[in-house]
PDB file of C-alpha atoms (C1' of nucleotides) in Angstrom:
ATOM      1  CA  UNK A 671      -3.258   4.001 -25.048  1.00 94.00           C
ATOM      2  CA  UNK A 672      -3.656   0.747 -23.154  1.00 96.00           C
ATOM      3  CA  UNK A 673      -6.262  -0.183 -20.647  1.00 97.00           C
ATOM      4  CA  UNK A 674      -4.482  -0.853 -17.340  1.00 97.00           C
ATOM      5  CA  UNK A 675      -4.541  -4.236 -15.618  1.00 97.00           C
ATOM      6  CA  UNK A 676      -6.373  -2.499 -12.806  1.00 98.00           C
ATOM      7  CA  UNK A 677      -9.245  -1.698 -15.139  1.00 98.00           C
ATOM      8  CA  UNK A 678      -9.213  -5.153 -16.685  1.00 96.00           C
ATOM      9  CA  UNK A 679      -9.036  -7.067 -13.418  1.00 97.00           C
ATOM     10  CA  UNK A 680     -11.619  -4.748 -11.923  1.00 98.00           C
ATOM     11  CA  UNK A 681     -14.072  -5.268 -14.750  1.00 97.00           C
ATOM     12  CA  UNK A 682     -13.534  -9.006 -14.538  1.00 96.00           C
ATOM     13  CA  UNK A 683     -14.234  -8.901 -10.814  1.00 97.00           C
ATOM     14  CA  UNK A 684     -17.364  -6.898 -11.485  1.00 98.00           C
ATOM     15  CA  UNK A 685     -18.618  -9.563 -13.863  1.00 96.00           C
ATOM     16  CA  UNK A 686     -17.958 -12.243 -11.230  1.00 97.00           C
ATOM     17  CA  UNK A 687     -19.954 -10.210  -8.741  1.00 98.00           C
ATOM     18  CA  UNK A 688     -22.679  -9.775 -11.339  1.00 97.00           C
ATOM     19  CA  UNK A 689     -22.936 -13.550 -11.675  1.00 96.00           C
ATOM     20  CA  UNK A 690     -23.238 -13.929  -7.917  1.00 97.00           C
ATOM     21  CA  UNK A 691     -25.714 -11.089  -7.509  1.00 97.00           C
ATOM     22  CA  UNK A 692     -28.910 -13.063  -8.037  1.00 94.00           C
ATOM     23  CA  UNK A 693     -28.054 -15.512  -5.280  1.00 94.00           C
ATOM     24  CA  UNK A 694     -27.431 -12.574  -2.990  1.00 95.00           C
ATOM     25  CA  UNK A 695     -24.126 -14.065  -1.899  1.00 96.00           C
ATOM     26  CA  UNK A 696     -20.994 -12.077  -1.257  1.00 98.00           C
ATOM     27  CA  UNK A 697     -17.703 -13.036  -2.872  1.00 98.00           C
ATOM     28  CA  UNK A 698     -14.433 -12.618  -1.043  1.00 98.00           C
ATOM     29  CA  UNK A 699     -11.219 -11.440  -2.624  1.00 98.00           C
ATOM     30  CA  UNK A 700      -9.924 -14.984  -2.234  1.00 97.00           C
ATOM     31  CA  UNK A 701     -12.948 -16.304  -4.121  1.00 97.00           C
ATOM     32  CA  UNK A 702     -12.253 -14.102  -7.106  1.00 97.00           C
ATOM     33  CA  UNK A 703      -8.481 -13.704  -7.318  1.00 97.00           C
ATOM     34  CA  UNK A 704      -7.739 -17.207  -8.541  1.00 93.00           C
ATOM     35  CA  UNK A 705     -10.129 -17.223 -11.465  1.00 93.00           C
ATOM     36  CA  UNK A 706      -9.088 -13.717 -12.463  1.00 94.00           C
ATOM     37  CA  UNK A 707      -5.411 -14.528 -12.193  1.00 94.00           C
ATOM     38  CA  UNK A 708      -4.363 -11.735  -9.882  1.00 97.00           C
ATOM     39  CA  UNK A 709      -2.955 -11.684  -6.372  1.00 97.00           C
ATOM     40  CA  UNK A 710      -5.335 -11.142  -3.489  1.00 98.00           C
ATOM     41  CA  UNK A 711      -3.440  -8.095  -2.310  1.00 98.00           C
ATOM     42  CA  UNK A 712      -3.689  -6.336  -5.627  1.00 98.00           C
ATOM     43  CA  UNK A 713      -7.329  -7.233  -6.100  1.00 98.00           C
ATOM     44  CA  UNK A 714      -8.070  -5.835  -2.640  1.00 98.00           C
ATOM     45  CA  UNK A 715      -6.887  -2.429  -3.789  1.00 98.00           C
ATOM     46  CA  UNK A 716      -8.933  -2.599  -6.930  1.00 98.00           C
ATOM     47  CA  UNK A 717     -12.097  -3.531  -5.081  1.00 98.00           C
ATOM     48  CA  UNK A 718     -11.568  -0.695  -2.647  1.00 98.00           C
ATOM     49  CA  UNK A 719     -11.736   1.687  -5.600  1.00 98.00           C
ATOM     50  CA  UNK A 720     -14.986   0.122  -6.768  1.00 98.00           C
ATOM     51  CA  UNK A 721     -16.278   0.460  -3.239  1.00 98.00           C
ATOM     52  CA  UNK A 722     -15.381   4.129  -2.933  1.00 97.00           C
ATOM     53  CA  UNK A 723     -17.332   4.744  -6.130  1.00 98.00           C
ATOM     54  CA  UNK A 724     -20.338   2.990  -4.660  1.00 98.00           C
ATOM     55  CA  UNK A 725     -20.321   0.242  -7.256  1.00 98.00           C
ATOM     56  CA  UNK A 726     -19.837  -2.517  -4.692  1.00 98.00           C
ATOM     57  CA  UNK A 727     -20.364  -2.718  -0.960  1.00 98.00           C
ATOM     58  CA  UNK A 728     -18.317  -4.752   1.463  1.00 98.00           C
ATOM     59  CA  UNK A 729     -19.048  -6.908   4.438  1.00 98.00           C
ATOM     60  CA  UNK A 730     -16.043  -7.151   6.728  1.00 98.00           C
ATOM     61  CA  UNK A 731     -15.059 -10.068   8.902  1.00 97.00           C
ATOM     62  CA  UNK A 732     -15.495 -13.790   8.583  1.00 97.00           C
ATOM     63  CA  UNK A 733     -17.914 -14.893   5.892  1.00 97.00           C
ATOM     64  CA  UNK A 734     -17.811 -11.396   4.508  1.00 98.00           C
ATOM     65  CA  UNK A 735     -16.966 -10.234   1.041  1.00 98.00           C
ATOM     66  CA  UNK A 736     -18.182  -7.978  -1.711  1.00 98.00           C
ATOM     67  CA  UNK A 737     -21.485  -7.587  -3.477  1.00 98.00           C
ATOM     68  CA  UNK A 738     -22.768  -5.197  -6.138  1.00 98.00           C
ATOM     69  CA  UNK A 739     -24.786  -2.310  -4.734  1.00 98.00           C
ATOM     70  CA  UNK A 740     -27.286  -2.597  -7.576  1.00 98.00           C
ATOM     71  CA  UNK A 741     -28.553  -5.011 -10.167  1.00 98.00           C
ATOM     72  CA  UNK A 742     -26.109  -5.935 -12.955  1.00 98.00           C
ATOM     73  CA  UNK A 743     -28.472  -4.409 -15.510  1.00 98.00           C
ATOM     74  CA  UNK A 744     -28.194  -1.074 -13.711  1.00 98.00           C
ATOM     75  CA  UNK A 745     -24.391  -0.850 -13.736  1.00 98.00           C
ATOM     76  CA  UNK A 746     -22.633   0.175 -16.917  1.00 98.00           C
ATOM     77  CA  UNK A 747     -19.202  -0.957 -17.983  1.00 98.00           C
ATOM     78  CA  UNK A 748     -18.309   2.698 -18.459  1.00 98.00           C
ATOM     79  CA  UNK A 749     -18.975   3.462 -14.832  1.00 98.00           C
ATOM     80  CA  UNK A 750     -16.707   0.646 -13.719  1.00 98.00           C
ATOM     81  CA  UNK A 751     -13.877   1.580 -16.053  1.00 98.00           C
ATOM     82  CA  UNK A 752     -14.003   5.309 -15.381  1.00 98.00           C
ATOM     83  CA  UNK A 753     -13.500   4.577 -11.723  1.00 97.00           C
ATOM     84  CA  UNK A 754     -10.424   2.465 -12.389  1.00 98.00           C
ATOM     85  CA  UNK A 755      -8.904   4.256 -15.367  1.00 97.00           C
ATOM     86  CA  UNK A 756      -8.588   7.896 -14.325  1.00 94.00           C
ATOM     87  CA  UNK A 757     -11.952   8.839 -15.763  1.00 93.00           C
ATOM     88  CA  UNK A 758     -10.938   7.457 -19.186  1.00 96.00           C
ATOM     89  CA  UNK A 759      -9.344  10.766 -20.097  1.00 94.00           C
ATOM     90  CA  UNK A 760      -7.330   9.972 -23.191  1.00 96.00           C
ATOM     91  CA  UNK A 761      -5.531  13.312 -23.111  1.00 93.00           C
ATOM     92  CA  UNK A 762      -5.060  15.682 -20.196  1.00 88.00           C
ATOM     93  CA  UNK A 763      -6.879  18.612 -21.739  1.00 82.00           C
ATOM     94  CA  UNK A 764     -10.197  16.750 -22.019  1.00 81.00           C
ATOM     95  CA  UNK A 765     -12.997  18.896 -20.696  1.00 73.00           C
ATOM     96  CA  UNK A 766     -10.609  21.807 -20.206  1.00 67.00           C
ATOM     97  CA  UNK A 767      -9.020  24.321 -22.530  1.00 62.00           C
ATOM     98  CA  UNK A 768      -5.516  23.584 -23.640  1.00 66.00           C
ATOM     99  CA  UNK A 769      -3.235  26.587 -23.938  1.00 64.00           C
ATOM    100  CA  UNK A 770      -3.184  26.473 -27.713  1.00 63.00           C
ATOM    101  CA  UNK A 771      -5.652  28.518 -29.675  1.00 57.00           C
ATOM    102  CA  UNK A 772      -7.218  26.963 -32.717  1.00 63.00           C
ATOM    103  CA  UNK A 773      -6.124  23.457 -31.775  1.00 75.00           C
ATOM    104  CA  UNK A 774      -7.941  21.224 -34.243  1.00 79.00           C
ATOM    105  CA  UNK A 775      -6.908  17.995 -32.544  1.00 84.00           C
ATOM    106  CA  UNK A 776      -8.302  19.308 -29.270  1.00 88.00           C
ATOM    107  CA  UNK A 777     -11.833  19.083 -30.603  1.00 90.00           C
ATOM    108  CA  UNK A 778     -11.015  15.599 -31.816  1.00 95.00           C
ATOM    109  CA  UNK A 779      -9.935  14.382 -28.374  1.00 95.00           C
ATOM    110  CA  UNK A 780     -13.153  15.654 -26.887  1.00 94.00           C
ATOM    111  CA  UNK A 781     -15.212  13.872 -29.506  1.00 95.00           C
ATOM    112  CA  UNK A 782     -13.242  10.668 -29.141  1.00 97.00           C
ATOM    113  CA  UNK A 783     -13.628  10.826 -25.386  1.00 97.00           C
ATOM    114  CA  UNK A 784     -17.364  11.260 -25.747  1.00 97.00           C
ATOM    115  CA  UNK A 785     -17.553   8.437 -28.261  1.00 98.00           C
ATOM    116  CA  UNK A 786     -15.738   5.989 -25.992  1.00 98.00           C
ATOM    117  CA  UNK A 787     -17.823   6.883 -22.985  1.00 98.00           C
ATOM    118  CA  UNK A 788     -21.102   6.587 -24.826  1.00 98.00           C
ATOM    119  CA  UNK A 789     -20.130   3.200 -26.141  1.00 98.00           C
ATOM    120  CA  UNK A 790     -19.071   1.892 -22.741  1.00 98.00           C
ATOM    121  CA  UNK A 791     -22.095   3.388 -21.029  1.00 98.00           C
ATOM    122  CA  UNK A 792     -24.375   1.586 -23.456  1.00 98.00           C
ATOM    123  CA  UNK A 793     -23.306  -1.804 -22.101  1.00 97.00           C
ATOM    124  CA  UNK A 794     -24.313  -3.096 -18.694  1.00 98.00           C
ATOM    125  CA  UNK A 795     -22.686  -5.804 -16.632  1.00 97.00           C
ATOM    126  CA  UNK A 796     -25.668  -8.019 -17.354  1.00 97.00           C
ATOM    127  CA  UNK A 797     -25.215  -7.621 -21.092  1.00 96.00           C
ATOM    128  CA  UNK A 798     -21.533  -8.285 -20.697  1.00 95.00           C
ATOM    129  CA  UNK A 799     -22.297 -11.621 -19.069  1.00 93.00           C
ATOM    130  CA  UNK A 800     -24.648 -12.548 -21.891  1.00 90.00           C
ATOM    131  CA  UNK A 801     -21.702 -12.063 -24.213  1.00 74.00           C
ATOM    132  CA  UNK A 802     -21.576  -9.174 -26.583  1.00 54.00           C
TER     133      UNK A 802
ATOM    134  CA  UNK B 474      -5.354   4.750 -21.357  1.00 94.00           C
ATOM    135  CA  UNK B 475      -3.660   7.929 -22.538  1.00 96.00           C
ATOM    136  CA  UNK B 476      -2.713   8.947 -26.028  1.00 97.00           C
ATOM    137  CA  UNK B 477       1.072   9.379 -26.100  1.00 97.00           C
ATOM    138  CA  UNK B 478       2.776  12.661 -26.899  1.00 97.00           C
ATOM    139  CA  UNK B 479       4.160  10.926 -29.952  1.00 98.00           C
ATOM    140  CA  UNK B 480       0.662  10.419 -31.296  1.00 98.00           C
ATOM    141  CA  UNK B 481      -0.417  13.933 -30.399  1.00 96.00           C
ATOM    142  CA  UNK B 482       2.649  15.666 -31.813  1.00 97.00           C
ATOM    143  CA  UNK B 483       2.467  13.470 -34.870  1.00 98.00           C
ATOM    144  CA  UNK B 484      -1.150  14.281 -35.568  1.00 97.00           C
ATOM    145  CA  UNK B 485      -0.413  17.957 -35.078  1.00 96.00           C
ATOM    146  CA  UNK B 486       2.444  17.723 -37.543  1.00 97.00           C
ATOM    147  CA  UNK B 487       0.151  15.953 -39.981  1.00 98.00           C
ATOM    148  CA  UNK B 488      -2.318  18.824 -39.800  1.00 96.00           C
ATOM    149  CA  UNK B 489       0.479  21.307 -40.452  1.00 97.00           C
ATOM    150  CA  UNK B 490       1.484  19.291 -43.488  1.00 98.00           C
ATOM    151  CA  UNK B 491      -2.151  19.180 -44.552  1.00 97.00           C
ATOM    152  CA  UNK B 492      -2.283  22.975 -44.486  1.00 96.00           C
ATOM    153  CA  UNK B 493       0.840  23.183 -46.618  1.00 97.00           C
ATOM    154  CA  UNK B 494      -0.253  20.485 -49.054  1.00 97.00           C
ATOM    155  CA  UNK B 495      -2.149  22.704 -51.491  1.00 95.00           C
ATOM    156  CA  UNK B 496       0.854  24.937 -52.034  1.00 95.00           C
ATOM    157  CA  UNK B 497       2.927  21.859 -52.760  1.00 95.00           C
ATOM    158  CA  UNK B 498       5.618  23.071 -50.402  1.00 96.00           C
ATOM    159  CA  UNK B 499       7.596  20.852 -48.080  1.00 98.00           C
ATOM    160  CA  UNK B 500       7.895  21.675 -44.398  1.00 98.00           C
ATOM    161  CA  UNK B 501      11.084  20.947 -42.510  1.00 98.00           C
ATOM    162  CA  UNK B 502      11.224  19.637 -38.978  1.00 98.00           C
ATOM    163  CA  UNK B 503      12.460  23.057 -37.924  1.00 98.00           C
ATOM    164  CA  UNK B 504       9.429  24.659 -39.560  1.00 97.00           C
ATOM    165  CA  UNK B 505       7.039  22.574 -37.525  1.00 97.00           C
ATOM    166  CA  UNK B 506       8.683  21.958 -34.186  1.00 97.00           C
ATOM    167  CA  UNK B 507       8.254  25.442 -32.795  1.00 94.00           C
ATOM    168  CA  UNK B 508       4.536  25.757 -33.404  1.00 93.00           C
ATOM    169  CA  UNK B 509       3.932  22.257 -32.114  1.00 94.00           C
ATOM    170  CA  UNK B 510       6.039  22.800 -29.034  1.00 94.00           C
ATOM    171  CA  UNK B 511       8.378  19.841 -29.382  1.00 97.00           C
ATOM    172  CA  UNK B 512      12.120  19.554 -29.954  1.00 97.00           C
ATOM    173  CA  UNK B 513      13.380  19.026 -33.473  1.00 98.00           C
ATOM    174  CA  UNK B 514      15.124  15.811 -32.546  1.00 98.00           C
ATOM    175  CA  UNK B 515      12.003  14.244 -31.128  1.00 98.00           C
ATOM    176  CA  UNK B 516       9.846  15.374 -34.013  1.00 98.00           C
ATOM    177  CA  UNK B 517      12.343  13.864 -36.424  1.00 98.00           C
ATOM    178  CA  UNK B 518      11.699  10.448 -34.942  1.00 98.00           C
ATOM    179  CA  UNK B 519       7.978  10.902 -35.129  1.00 98.00           C
ATOM    180  CA  UNK B 520       8.074  11.943 -38.761  1.00 98.00           C
ATOM    181  CA  UNK B 521      10.226   8.957 -39.623  1.00 98.00           C
ATOM    182  CA  UNK B 522       7.397   6.745 -38.362  1.00 98.00           C
ATOM    183  CA  UNK B 523       4.905   8.577 -40.535  1.00 98.00           C
ATOM    184  CA  UNK B 524       7.273   8.146 -43.432  1.00 98.00           C
ATOM    185  CA  UNK B 525       7.717   4.418 -42.931  1.00 97.00           C
ATOM    186  CA  UNK B 526       3.949   4.102 -43.044  1.00 97.00           C
ATOM    187  CA  UNK B 527       3.850   5.982 -46.314  1.00 98.00           C
ATOM    188  CA  UNK B 528       1.821   8.839 -44.904  1.00 98.00           C
ATOM    189  CA  UNK B 529       4.487  11.414 -45.680  1.00 98.00           C
ATOM    190  CA  UNK B 530       7.460  11.482 -47.988  1.00 98.00           C
ATOM    191  CA  UNK B 531      10.719  13.256 -47.380  1.00 98.00           C
ATOM    192  CA  UNK B 532      13.116  15.299 -49.418  1.00 98.00           C
ATOM    193  CA  UNK B 533      16.619  15.230 -47.959  1.00 98.00           C
ATOM    194  CA  UNK B 534      19.213  17.947 -48.102  1.00 97.00           C
ATOM    195  CA  UNK B 535      18.994  21.697 -48.219  1.00 97.00           C
ATOM    196  CA  UNK B 536      15.540  23.116 -48.902  1.00 97.00           C
ATOM    197  CA  UNK B 537      14.134  19.672 -48.231  1.00 98.00           C
ATOM    198  CA  UNK B 538      11.441  18.633 -45.806  1.00 98.00           C
ATOM    199  CA  UNK B 539       8.284  16.610 -45.554  1.00 98.00           C
ATOM    200  CA  UNK B 540       5.071  16.535 -47.534  1.00 98.00           C
ATOM    201  CA  UNK B 541       1.957  14.370 -47.400  1.00 98.00           C
ATOM    202  CA  UNK B 542       1.963  11.568 -49.961  1.00 98.00           C
ATOM    203  CA  UNK B 543      -1.709  12.138 -50.665  1.00 98.00           C
ATOM    204  CA  UNK B 544      -4.424  14.757 -50.385  1.00 98.00           C
ATOM    205  CA  UNK B 545      -5.534  15.650 -46.842  1.00 98.00           C
ATOM    206  CA  UNK B 546      -9.032  14.413 -47.661  1.00 98.00           C
ATOM    207  CA  UNK B 547      -7.594  10.989 -48.437  1.00 98.00           C
ATOM    208  CA  UNK B 548      -5.735  10.508 -45.142  1.00 98.00           C
ATOM    209  CA  UNK B 549      -7.683   9.530 -42.049  1.00 98.00           C
ATOM    210  CA  UNK B 550      -6.808  10.479 -38.522  1.00 98.00           C
ATOM    211  CA  UNK B 551      -7.038   6.795 -37.628  1.00 98.00           C
ATOM    212  CA  UNK B 552      -4.303   5.896 -40.050  1.00 98.00           C
ATOM    213  CA  UNK B 553      -1.995   8.508 -38.553  1.00 98.00           C
ATOM    214  CA  UNK B 554      -2.681   7.496 -34.972  1.00 98.00           C
ATOM    215  CA  UNK B 555      -2.437   3.756 -35.547  1.00 98.00           C
ATOM    216  CA  UNK B 556       1.019   4.266 -36.923  1.00 97.00           C
ATOM    217  CA  UNK B 557       2.154   6.217 -33.847  1.00 98.00           C
ATOM    218  CA  UNK B 558       0.219   4.470 -31.111  1.00 97.00           C
ATOM    219  CA  UNK B 559       0.992   0.774 -31.501  1.00 94.00           C
ATOM    220  CA  UNK B 560      -1.981   0.133 -33.748  1.00 93.00           C
ATOM    221  CA  UNK B 561      -4.341   1.594 -31.094  1.00 96.00           C
ATOM    222  CA  UNK B 562      -4.555  -1.788 -29.388  1.00 94.00           C
ATOM    223  CA  UNK B 563      -6.183  -1.023 -26.066  1.00 96.00           C
ATOM    224  CA  UNK B 564      -5.437  -4.474 -24.697  1.00 93.00           C
ATOM    225  CA  UNK B 565      -2.852  -6.972 -25.841  1.00 88.00           C
ATOM    226  CA  UNK B 566      -5.298  -9.702 -26.778  1.00 82.00           C
ATOM    227  CA  UNK B 567      -7.051  -7.596 -29.432  1.00 80.00           C
ATOM    228  CA  UNK B 568      -7.429  -9.576 -32.608  1.00 71.00           C
ATOM    229  CA  UNK B 569      -6.037 -12.684 -30.927  1.00 66.00           C
ATOM    230  CA  UNK B 570      -7.457 -15.178 -28.480  1.00 61.00           C
ATOM    231  CA  UNK B 571      -6.585 -14.633 -24.882  1.00 65.00           C
ATOM    232  CA  UNK B 572      -5.904 -17.778 -22.904  1.00 63.00           C
ATOM    233  CA  UNK B 573      -9.120 -17.557 -20.980  1.00 63.00           C
ATOM    234  CA  UNK B 574     -12.182 -19.337 -22.235  1.00 56.00           C
ATOM    235  CA  UNK B 575     -15.488 -17.567 -21.964  1.00 63.00           C
ATOM    236  CA  UNK B 576     -13.901 -14.183 -21.339  1.00 74.00           C
ATOM    237  CA  UNK B 577     -16.798 -11.744 -21.533  1.00 78.00           C
ATOM    238  CA  UNK B 578     -14.579  -8.662 -21.367  1.00 84.00           C
ATOM    239  CA  UNK B 579     -12.536 -10.000 -24.270  1.00 88.00           C
ATOM    240  CA  UNK B 580     -15.447  -9.477 -26.627  1.00 90.00           C
ATOM    241  CA  UNK B 581     -15.848  -6.012 -25.169  1.00 95.00           C
ATOM    242  CA  UNK B 582     -12.260  -5.003 -25.903  1.00 95.00           C
ATOM    243  CA  UNK B 583     -12.661  -6.102 -29.488  1.00 93.00           C
ATOM    244  CA  UNK B 584     -15.818  -4.080 -29.882  1.00 95.00           C
ATOM    245  CA  UNK B 585     -14.310  -1.037 -28.228  1.00 97.00           C
ATOM    246  CA  UNK B 586     -11.266  -1.314 -30.453  1.00 97.00           C
ATOM    247  CA  UNK B 587     -13.483  -1.471 -33.507  1.00 97.00           C
ATOM    248  CA  UNK B 588     -15.540   1.458 -32.294  1.00 98.00           C
ATOM    249  CA  UNK B 589     -12.509   3.678 -31.761  1.00 98.00           C
ATOM    250  CA  UNK B 590     -11.010   2.801 -35.117  1.00 98.00           C
ATOM    251  CA  UNK B 591     -14.219   3.407 -37.012  1.00 98.00           C
ATOM    252  CA  UNK B 592     -14.616   6.778 -35.375  1.00 98.00           C
ATOM    253  CA  UNK B 593     -11.066   7.855 -36.116  1.00 98.00           C
ATOM    254  CA  UNK B 594     -11.202   6.500 -39.651  1.00 98.00           C
ATOM    255  CA  UNK B 595     -14.298   8.557 -40.337  1.00 98.00           C
ATOM    256  CA  UNK B 596     -12.352  11.792 -39.972  1.00 97.00           C
ATOM    257  CA  UNK B 597      -9.824  12.986 -42.502  1.00 98.00           C
ATOM    258  CA  UNK B 598      -7.030  15.475 -42.047  1.00 97.00           C
ATOM    259  CA  UNK B 599      -8.975  17.913 -44.186  1.00 97.00           C
ATOM    260  CA  UNK B 600     -11.992  17.670 -41.933  1.00 96.00           C
ATOM    261  CA  UNK B 601      -9.781  18.070 -38.929  1.00 95.00           C
ATOM    262  CA  UNK B 602      -8.519  21.356 -40.289  1.00 93.00           C
ATOM    263  CA  UNK B 603     -12.056  22.562 -40.883  1.00 90.00           C
ATOM    264  CA  UNK B 604     -12.634  21.992 -37.188  1.00 74.00           C
ATOM    265  CA  UNK B 605     -14.815  19.176 -36.017  1.00 55.00           C
TER     266      UNK B 605
ATOM    267  C1'  DT C 873     -14.069 -15.124  24.660  1.00 71.48           C
ATOM    268  C1'  DT C 874     -11.047 -16.874  21.573  1.00 71.48           C
ATOM    269  C1'  DT C 875     -10.150 -17.856  16.858  1.00 71.48           C
ATOM    270  C1'  DA C 876     -10.295 -17.512  12.095  1.00 71.48           C
ATOM    271  C1'  DA C 877     -11.615 -15.198   8.073  1.00 71.48           C
ATOM    272  C1'  DA C 878     -12.250 -11.424   6.011  1.00 71.48           C
ATOM    273  C1'  DT C 879     -11.826  -6.179   4.663  1.00 71.48           C
ATOM    274  C1'  DC C 880      -9.128  -1.941   5.315  1.00 71.48           C
ATOM    275  C1'  DC C 881      -5.128   1.141   5.147  1.00 71.48           C
ATOM    276  C1'  DT C 882      -0.716   2.742   3.851  1.00 71.48           C
ATOM    277  C1'  DA C 883       3.833   2.598   2.373  1.00 71.48           C
ATOM    278  C1'  DC C 884       7.261   0.729  -0.432  1.00 71.48           C
ATOM    279  C1'  DT C 885       9.610  -1.364  -4.642  1.00 71.48           C
ATOM    280  C1'  DC C 886      10.426  -3.282  -9.005  1.00 71.48           C
ATOM    281  C1'  DT C 887       9.635  -3.072 -13.939  1.00 71.48           C
ATOM    282  C1'  DT C 888       8.220  -1.110 -18.080  1.00 71.48           C
ATOM    283  C1'  DT C 889       7.116   2.545 -20.885  1.00 71.48           C
ATOM    284  C1'  DT C 890       7.357   7.165 -22.211  1.00 71.48           C
ATOM    285  C1'  DA C 891       9.644  11.011 -23.502  1.00 71.48           C
ATOM    286  C1'  DC C 892      13.061  12.732 -24.643  1.00 71.48           C
ATOM    287  C1'  DT C 893      18.575  13.847 -25.509  1.00 71.48           C
ATOM    288  C1'  DA C 894      22.688  13.282 -28.202  1.00 71.48           C
ATOM    289  C1'  DG C 895      25.912  12.567 -31.817  1.00 71.48           C
ATOM    290  C1'  DG C 896      26.958  11.998 -36.042  1.00 71.48           C
ATOM    291  C1'  DA C 897      26.299   9.976 -41.058  1.00 71.48           C
ATOM    292  C1'  DA C 898      24.190  10.638 -45.531  1.00 71.48           C
ATOM    293  C1'  DT C 899      22.201  13.632 -48.943  1.00 71.48           C
ATOM    294  C1'  DA C 900      21.232  17.500 -51.873  1.00 71.48           C
ATOM    295  C1'  DA C 901      20.792  22.393 -53.319  1.00 71.48           C
ATOM    296  C1'  DT C 902      23.430  26.507 -53.831  1.00 71.48           C
TER     297       DT C 902
ATOM    298  C1'  DA D 458      32.827  23.538 -50.467  1.00 71.48           C
ATOM    299  C1'  DT D 459      29.186  24.839 -47.544  1.00 71.48           C
ATOM    300  C1'  DT D 460      25.026  24.653 -45.526  1.00 71.48           C
ATOM    301  C1'  DA D 461      20.646  22.786 -44.616  1.00 71.48           C
ATOM    302  C1'  DT D 462      18.310  19.161 -44.272  1.00 71.48           C
ATOM    303  C1'  DT D 463      16.790  14.062 -43.389  1.00 71.48           C
ATOM    304  C1'  DC D 464      18.366   9.602 -41.513  1.00 71.48           C
ATOM    305  C1'  DC D 465      20.013   6.272 -38.062  1.00 71.48           C
ATOM    306  C1'  DT D 466      21.067   4.513 -33.602  1.00 71.48           C
ATOM    307  C1'  DA D 467      22.130   4.547 -28.872  1.00 71.48           C
ATOM    308  C1'  DG D 468      21.594   6.258 -24.480  1.00 71.48           C
ATOM    309  C1'  DT D 469      19.059   8.353 -20.366  1.00 71.48           C
ATOM    310  C1'  DA D 470      15.873  10.445 -17.100  1.00 71.48           C
ATOM    311  C1'  DA D 471      11.272  10.654 -15.420  1.00 71.48           C
ATOM    312  C1'  DA D 472       6.778   8.859 -14.853  1.00 71.48           C
ATOM    313  C1'  DA D 473       3.457   5.423 -14.622  1.00 71.48           C
ATOM    314  C1'  DG D 474       2.094   0.763 -13.990  1.00 71.48           C
ATOM    315  C1'  DA D 475       2.010  -3.297 -11.467  1.00 71.48           C
ATOM    316  C1'  DG D 476       2.504  -5.290  -7.918  1.00 71.48           C
ATOM    317  C1'  DT D 477       4.514  -6.538  -2.638  1.00 71.48           C
ATOM    318  C1'  DA D 478       4.284  -6.248   2.112  1.00 71.48           C
ATOM    319  C1'  DG D 479       2.800  -5.761   6.793  1.00 71.48           C
ATOM    320  C1'  DG D 480      -0.258  -5.144   9.831  1.00 71.48           C
ATOM    321  C1'  DA D 481      -4.782  -3.003  11.878  1.00 71.48           C
ATOM    322  C1'  DT D 482      -9.644  -3.614  12.183  1.00 71.48           C
ATOM    323  C1'  DT D 483     -13.908  -5.999  12.028  1.00 71.48           C
ATOM    324  C1'  DT D 484     -17.121  -9.824  12.393  1.00 71.48           C
ATOM    325  C1'  DA D 485     -19.093 -14.512  12.504  1.00 71.48           C
ATOM    326  C1'  DA D 486     -18.836 -18.656  14.647  1.00 71.48           C
ATOM    327  C1'  DA D 487     -16.975 -22.236  17.803  1.00 71.48           C
TER     328       DA D 487
END
DNA sequence: TTTAAATCCTACTCTTTTACTAGGAATAAT
DNA sequence: ATTATTCCTAGTAAAAGAGTAGGATTTAAA
């Protein structure tokens, strides 16, 4: 039950992009990787996931980089993490029916899942920057 | 960010023991493994963790087995899961200081950790049986 | 038009963790 | 004694996580 490095690095990158958003400047992978403490190659892959979810957009070529597609106060932490952490499903049977009938824990997993998502959706990247 | 089978099997076993608690009867590993869908040998290991945490006690030898050390309404789901899931730490730096200064996500992990624990501590084995 | 700086794409590999399997020792009721 | 049980420890196979690696494509600027 650990958050992956992908999710952690990705959220950190998102906060860096949130800082840069007001200036309207893009940040390259090289710009971010050092301060996050992750290789450029790995961070590339992570940002491509954020891009495919529409959280960031990319400008290719020289002087290019990444930028948030929306204001930091419009992007929730939950949205970022779900995209990087397999939808935050803590057990496989979330949202489905497990084979077992009368599975008390099953209802628990669904409630826990909902609880986690609601918490993470209640915090935006802007709020994250302002320290929780 | 997945709950391990150990935690899931263990919680299921705990609910079985909760059902049996009123009768004061012990349940053996063999009694439980079939309905949970796990091998006896694996379940043995899981129950030994619950025992070392004082959640269950064991009676060795013939006609022995396991029994909760306290009433189902006194044992929280959180206590069971923390014992099986490395204290439910979602990132390593929970409760400690990560190297980074000014790590906005760090505060988030701590809050998320607290949120999850409070939720799981608010539910007892008895309530779990009564369906959530 | 060349060059340099960047994203994009895909495949591979190493490491760690998870999820068991296995064998037998110790204990206790009958 | 025998049988049913927990207890203890070591080993192993599979899956997931965490990167590595190489190059193709795109774009701004010199």
